[in-house]
Short mmCIF file of C-alpha atoms in Angstrom, two decimals:
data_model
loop_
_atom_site.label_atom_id
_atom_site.label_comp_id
_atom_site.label_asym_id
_atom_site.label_seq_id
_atom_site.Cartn_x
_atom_site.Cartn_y
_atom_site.Cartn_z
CA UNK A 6 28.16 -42.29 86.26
CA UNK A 7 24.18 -42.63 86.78
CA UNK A 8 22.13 -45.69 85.42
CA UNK A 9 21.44 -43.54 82.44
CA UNK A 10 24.85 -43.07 81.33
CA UNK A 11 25.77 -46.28 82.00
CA UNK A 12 23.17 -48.03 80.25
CA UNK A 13 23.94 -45.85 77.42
CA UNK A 14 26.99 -48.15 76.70
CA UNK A 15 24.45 -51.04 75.47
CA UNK A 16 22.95 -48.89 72.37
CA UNK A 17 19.58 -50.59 72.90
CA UNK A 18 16.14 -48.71 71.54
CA UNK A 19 13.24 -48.33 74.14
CA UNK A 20 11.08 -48.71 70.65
CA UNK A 21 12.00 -52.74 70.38
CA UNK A 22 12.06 -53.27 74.11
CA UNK A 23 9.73 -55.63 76.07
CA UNK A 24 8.43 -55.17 79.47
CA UNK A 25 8.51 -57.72 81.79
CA UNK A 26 5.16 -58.35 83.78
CA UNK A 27 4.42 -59.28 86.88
CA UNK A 28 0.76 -60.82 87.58
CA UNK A 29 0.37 -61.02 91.47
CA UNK A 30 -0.58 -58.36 93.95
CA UNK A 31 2.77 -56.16 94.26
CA UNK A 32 4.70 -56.66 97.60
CA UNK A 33 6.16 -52.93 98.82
CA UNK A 34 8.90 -52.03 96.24
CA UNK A 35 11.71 -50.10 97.57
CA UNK A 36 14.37 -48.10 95.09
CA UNK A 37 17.85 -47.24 95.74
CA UNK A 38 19.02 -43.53 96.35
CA UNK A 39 21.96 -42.36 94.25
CA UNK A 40 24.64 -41.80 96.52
CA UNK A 41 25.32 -38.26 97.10
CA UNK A 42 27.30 -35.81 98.69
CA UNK A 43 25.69 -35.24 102.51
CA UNK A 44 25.90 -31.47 101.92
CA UNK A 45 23.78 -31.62 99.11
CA UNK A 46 21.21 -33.60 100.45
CA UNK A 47 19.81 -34.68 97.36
CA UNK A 48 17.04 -37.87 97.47
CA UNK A 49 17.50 -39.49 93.68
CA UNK A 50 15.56 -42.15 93.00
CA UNK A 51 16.38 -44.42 89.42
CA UNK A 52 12.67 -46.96 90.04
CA UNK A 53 15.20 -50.14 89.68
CA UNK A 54 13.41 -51.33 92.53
CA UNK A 55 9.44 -50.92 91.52
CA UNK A 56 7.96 -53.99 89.67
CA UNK A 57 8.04 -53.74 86.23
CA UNK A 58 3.97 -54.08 84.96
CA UNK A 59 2.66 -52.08 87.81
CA UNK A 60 1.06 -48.72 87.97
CA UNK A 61 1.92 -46.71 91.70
CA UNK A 62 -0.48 -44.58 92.23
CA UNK A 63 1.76 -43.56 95.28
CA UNK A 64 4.65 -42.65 95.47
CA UNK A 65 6.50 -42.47 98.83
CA UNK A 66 10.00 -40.76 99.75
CA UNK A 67 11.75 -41.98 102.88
CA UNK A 68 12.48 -41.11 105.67
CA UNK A 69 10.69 -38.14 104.94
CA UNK A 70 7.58 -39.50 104.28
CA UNK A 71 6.86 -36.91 101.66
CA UNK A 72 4.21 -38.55 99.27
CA UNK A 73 3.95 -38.16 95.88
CA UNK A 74 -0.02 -38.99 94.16
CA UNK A 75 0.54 -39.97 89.81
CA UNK A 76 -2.45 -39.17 87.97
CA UNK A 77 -3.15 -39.65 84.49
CA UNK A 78 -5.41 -38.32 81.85
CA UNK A 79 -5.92 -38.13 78.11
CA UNK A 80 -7.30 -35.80 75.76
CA UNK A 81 -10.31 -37.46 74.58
CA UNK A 82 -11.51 -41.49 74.52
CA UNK A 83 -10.04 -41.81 70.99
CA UNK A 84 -6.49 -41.93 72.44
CA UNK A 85 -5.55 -44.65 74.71
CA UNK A 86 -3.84 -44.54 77.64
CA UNK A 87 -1.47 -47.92 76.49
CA UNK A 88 1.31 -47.89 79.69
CA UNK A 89 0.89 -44.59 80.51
CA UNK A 90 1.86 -44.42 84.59
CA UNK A 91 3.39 -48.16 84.41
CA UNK A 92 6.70 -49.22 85.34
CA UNK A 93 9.22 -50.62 82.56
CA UNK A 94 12.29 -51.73 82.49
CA UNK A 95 14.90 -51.90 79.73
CA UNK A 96 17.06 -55.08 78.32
CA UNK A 97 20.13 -52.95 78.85
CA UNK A 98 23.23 -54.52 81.33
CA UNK A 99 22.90 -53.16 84.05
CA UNK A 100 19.06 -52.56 82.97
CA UNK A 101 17.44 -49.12 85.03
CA UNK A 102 13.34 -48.77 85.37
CA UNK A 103 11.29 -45.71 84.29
CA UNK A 104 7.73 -44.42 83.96
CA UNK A 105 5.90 -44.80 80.69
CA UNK A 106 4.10 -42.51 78.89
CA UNK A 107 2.37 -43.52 75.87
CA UNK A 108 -0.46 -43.03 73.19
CA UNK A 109 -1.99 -46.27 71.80
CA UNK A 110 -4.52 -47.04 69.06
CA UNK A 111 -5.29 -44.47 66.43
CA UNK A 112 -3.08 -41.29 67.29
CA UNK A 113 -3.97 -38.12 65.59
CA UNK A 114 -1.84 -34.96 65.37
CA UNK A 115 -2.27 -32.93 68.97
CA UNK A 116 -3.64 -35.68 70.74
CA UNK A 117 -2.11 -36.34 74.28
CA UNK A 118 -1.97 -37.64 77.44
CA UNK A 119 -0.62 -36.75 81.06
CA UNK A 120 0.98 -37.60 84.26
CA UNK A 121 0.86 -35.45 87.35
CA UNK A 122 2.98 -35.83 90.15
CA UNK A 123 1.10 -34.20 93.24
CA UNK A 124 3.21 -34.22 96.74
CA UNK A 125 2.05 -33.82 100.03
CA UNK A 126 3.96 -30.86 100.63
CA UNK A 127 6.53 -28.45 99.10
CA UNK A 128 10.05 -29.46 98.04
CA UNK A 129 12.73 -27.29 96.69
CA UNK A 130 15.04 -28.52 93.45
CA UNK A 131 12.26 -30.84 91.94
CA UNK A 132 13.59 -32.61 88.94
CA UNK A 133 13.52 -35.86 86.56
CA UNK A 134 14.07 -36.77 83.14
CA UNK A 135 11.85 -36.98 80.09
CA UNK A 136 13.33 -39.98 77.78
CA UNK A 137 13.43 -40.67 74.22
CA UNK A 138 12.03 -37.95 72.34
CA UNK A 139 12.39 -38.33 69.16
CA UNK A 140 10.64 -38.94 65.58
CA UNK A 141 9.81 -41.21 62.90
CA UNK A 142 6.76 -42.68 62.13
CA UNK A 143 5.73 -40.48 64.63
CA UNK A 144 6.29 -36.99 66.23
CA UNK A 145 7.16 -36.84 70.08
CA UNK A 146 6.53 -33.44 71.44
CA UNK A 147 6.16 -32.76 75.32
CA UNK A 148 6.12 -29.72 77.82
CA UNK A 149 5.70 -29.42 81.55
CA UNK A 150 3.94 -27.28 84.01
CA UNK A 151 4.50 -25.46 86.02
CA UNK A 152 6.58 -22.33 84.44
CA UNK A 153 9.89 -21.62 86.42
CA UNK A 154 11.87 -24.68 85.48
CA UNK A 155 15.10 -24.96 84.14
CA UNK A 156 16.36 -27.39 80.88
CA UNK A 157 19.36 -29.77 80.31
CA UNK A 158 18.82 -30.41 76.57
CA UNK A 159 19.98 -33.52 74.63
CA UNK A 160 22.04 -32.97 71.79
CA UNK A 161 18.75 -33.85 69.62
CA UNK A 162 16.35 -31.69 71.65
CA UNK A 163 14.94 -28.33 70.73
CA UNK A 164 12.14 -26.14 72.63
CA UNK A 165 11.62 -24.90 75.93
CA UNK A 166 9.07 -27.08 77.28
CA UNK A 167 6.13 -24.71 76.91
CA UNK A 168 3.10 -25.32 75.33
CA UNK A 169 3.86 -22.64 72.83
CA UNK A 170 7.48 -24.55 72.17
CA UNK A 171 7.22 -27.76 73.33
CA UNK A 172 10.65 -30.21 73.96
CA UNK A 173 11.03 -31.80 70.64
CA UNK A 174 12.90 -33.51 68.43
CA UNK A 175 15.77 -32.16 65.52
CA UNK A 176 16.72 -34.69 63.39
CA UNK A 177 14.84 -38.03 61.91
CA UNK A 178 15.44 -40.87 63.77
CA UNK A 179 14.70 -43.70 66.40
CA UNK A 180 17.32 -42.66 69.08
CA UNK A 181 17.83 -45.40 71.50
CA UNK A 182 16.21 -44.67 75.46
CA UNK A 183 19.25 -44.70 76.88
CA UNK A 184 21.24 -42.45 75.19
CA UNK A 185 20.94 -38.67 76.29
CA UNK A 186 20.43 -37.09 72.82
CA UNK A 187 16.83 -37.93 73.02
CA UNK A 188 16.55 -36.74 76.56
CA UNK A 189 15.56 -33.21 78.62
CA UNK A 190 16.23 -32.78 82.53
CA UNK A 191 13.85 -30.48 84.11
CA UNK A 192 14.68 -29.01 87.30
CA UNK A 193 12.93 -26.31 89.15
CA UNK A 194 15.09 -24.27 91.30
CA UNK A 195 12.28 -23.06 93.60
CA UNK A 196 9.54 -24.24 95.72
CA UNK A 197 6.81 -26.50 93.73
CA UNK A 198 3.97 -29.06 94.91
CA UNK A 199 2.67 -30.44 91.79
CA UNK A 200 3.84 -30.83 88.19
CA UNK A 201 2.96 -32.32 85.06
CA UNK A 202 4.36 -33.52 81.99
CA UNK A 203 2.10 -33.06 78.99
CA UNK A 204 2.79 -35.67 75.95
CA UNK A 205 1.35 -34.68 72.31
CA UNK A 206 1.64 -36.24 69.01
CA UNK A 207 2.96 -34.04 66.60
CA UNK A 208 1.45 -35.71 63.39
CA UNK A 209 -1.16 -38.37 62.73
CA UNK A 210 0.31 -42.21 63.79
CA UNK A 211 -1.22 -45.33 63.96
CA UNK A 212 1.75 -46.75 65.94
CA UNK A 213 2.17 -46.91 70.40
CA UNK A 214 4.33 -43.84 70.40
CA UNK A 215 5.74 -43.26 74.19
CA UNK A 216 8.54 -41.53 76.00
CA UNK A 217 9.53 -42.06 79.75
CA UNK A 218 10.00 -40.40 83.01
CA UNK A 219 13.16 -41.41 85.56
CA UNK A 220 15.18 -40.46 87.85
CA UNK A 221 13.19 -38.17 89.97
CA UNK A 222 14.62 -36.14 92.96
CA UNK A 223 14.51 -33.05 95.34
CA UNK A 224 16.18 -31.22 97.34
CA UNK A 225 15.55 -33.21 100.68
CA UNK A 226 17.25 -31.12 103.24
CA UNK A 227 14.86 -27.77 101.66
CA UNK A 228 11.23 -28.37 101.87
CA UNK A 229 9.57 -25.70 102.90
CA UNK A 230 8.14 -27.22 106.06
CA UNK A 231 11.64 -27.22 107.23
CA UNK A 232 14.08 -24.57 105.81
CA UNK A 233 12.78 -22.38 108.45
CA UNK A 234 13.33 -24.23 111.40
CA UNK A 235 16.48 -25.93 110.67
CA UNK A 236 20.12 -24.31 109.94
CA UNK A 237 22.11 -25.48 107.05
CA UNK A 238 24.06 -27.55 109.06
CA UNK A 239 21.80 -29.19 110.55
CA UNK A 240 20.36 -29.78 107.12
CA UNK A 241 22.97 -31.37 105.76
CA UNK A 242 22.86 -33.76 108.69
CA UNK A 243 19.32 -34.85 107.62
CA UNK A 244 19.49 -38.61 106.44
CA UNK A 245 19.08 -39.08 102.65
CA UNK A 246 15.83 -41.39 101.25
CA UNK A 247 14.74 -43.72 98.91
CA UNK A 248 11.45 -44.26 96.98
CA UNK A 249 8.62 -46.88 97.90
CA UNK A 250 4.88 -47.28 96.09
CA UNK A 251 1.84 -48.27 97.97
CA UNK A 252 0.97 -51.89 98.49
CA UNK A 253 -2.09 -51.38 96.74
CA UNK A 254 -0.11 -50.21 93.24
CA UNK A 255 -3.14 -51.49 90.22
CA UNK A 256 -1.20 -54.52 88.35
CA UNK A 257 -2.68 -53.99 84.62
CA UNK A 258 -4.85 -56.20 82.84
CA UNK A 259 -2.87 -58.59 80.14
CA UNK A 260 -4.26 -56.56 77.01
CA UNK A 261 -2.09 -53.71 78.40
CA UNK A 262 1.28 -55.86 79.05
CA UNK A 263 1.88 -55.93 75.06
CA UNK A 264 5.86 -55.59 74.30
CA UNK A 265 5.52 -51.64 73.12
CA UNK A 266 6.66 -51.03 69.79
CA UNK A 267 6.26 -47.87 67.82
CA UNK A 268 6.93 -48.67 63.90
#
């Protein structure tokens, strides 16, 4: 059972949670891998141990010492970013961490805003979660890029993740975070270096509408730098990782550090 499906026992909405926040320069925060089979080799990484509040800009995978760079942007200045790239946690026992992505301020149908996950090199099997899609005073609609990605759909999920047919919503309702009805796992089977995750209001909202990212992971033993010059045994030897940011992660100012509420 993952942190997902265990916090899913608590019933408890991402929409009426607040984020703890932490005001001093971030020490080095280090999160746990899942553990997993050696054979599979893959690095999963849940952000439990990030500081809520903060913003990575870097992302770090070790041992490998593959880097991941998150970038954000918006459609327009009308939009605002609200927690977009910040860490938050939920009030769930045992609580689990995730990326925000949110649209604050006046929100009119098609606006959106972005995260990009750049790595220093190649992986194989890239995958996370996008949490809490779902509708009611608003309209949470997403898709990712690059194409060649496969979808685990919620039960309350619809689309293919395109910008044609976006992941979205079925039914009317504020679907707690931490159940998986309101939740899509992309995974691409191949080789990919960057991807992002496009967020877009489907109608006009005056509330901070968001959604989150977790539990990203890759296939560690199957970068490309190394498939070549290693056999699969000696793959499945490698050592499995975990997830650090940068010392230097932005803490954000305290008009950004509101609880996050959409109705």
């Amino acid at each position: 059972m993952n942190d997902v499906e265990r916090a899913s026992k608590q019933g408890i909405s991402r929409r009426t949670v607040a984020k703890a926040m932490a005001w001093s320069a971030p020490a080095i925060a280090v999160a746990a891998t899942v553990p997993v089979a050696a054979a599979s080799c893959v690095q999963t990484t849940s952000f439990d141990d990030l500081r809520p509040g903060t913003r990575p800009s870097t992302l770090t995978f070790l041992p490998s010492q593959v880097t991941a760079t998150v970038t954000r942007r918006r459609k327009n200045g009308q939009v605002g970013y609200g927690a977009s790239g910040e860490v938050a946690r939920t009030t769930t026992n045992p609580a689990w961490s995730y990326i925000e992505m949110q649209m604050s301020g006046r929100v009119d149908r098609n606006d959106w805003v972005e995260l990009t996950f750049h790595l220093s090199e190649p992986v194989e099997g890239l995958s996370f979660i996008i949490h809490d899609i779902d509708k009611s005073n608003w309209i949470d609609t997403a898709y990712v890029s690059p194409a060649g990605f496969t979808a685990s759909r919620g039960s309350n999920i619809t689309g293919a993740g395109t910008s044609s047919n976006p992941f979205q919503p079925i039914a009317w309702g504020d679907t707690p975070i931490n159940e998986g009805a309101g939740r899509v796992r992309v995974t691409w089977p191949g080789t990919v270096q960057t991807v992002t995750v496009r967020y877009v209001a489907g109608q006009n909202s005056s509330s901070n509408q968001h959604i989150g990212i977790g539990d990203l992971s890759y296939e560690a033993c199957l970068p490309r730098t190394k498939s070549s010059a290693a056999s699969p045994q000696a793959r499945s030897l490698m050592p499995s990782g975990r997830l650090a940011i940068d010392a230097n992660a932005a803490v954000p100012e305290p008009s950004q550090t509101e609880a996050q509420t959409d109705s």
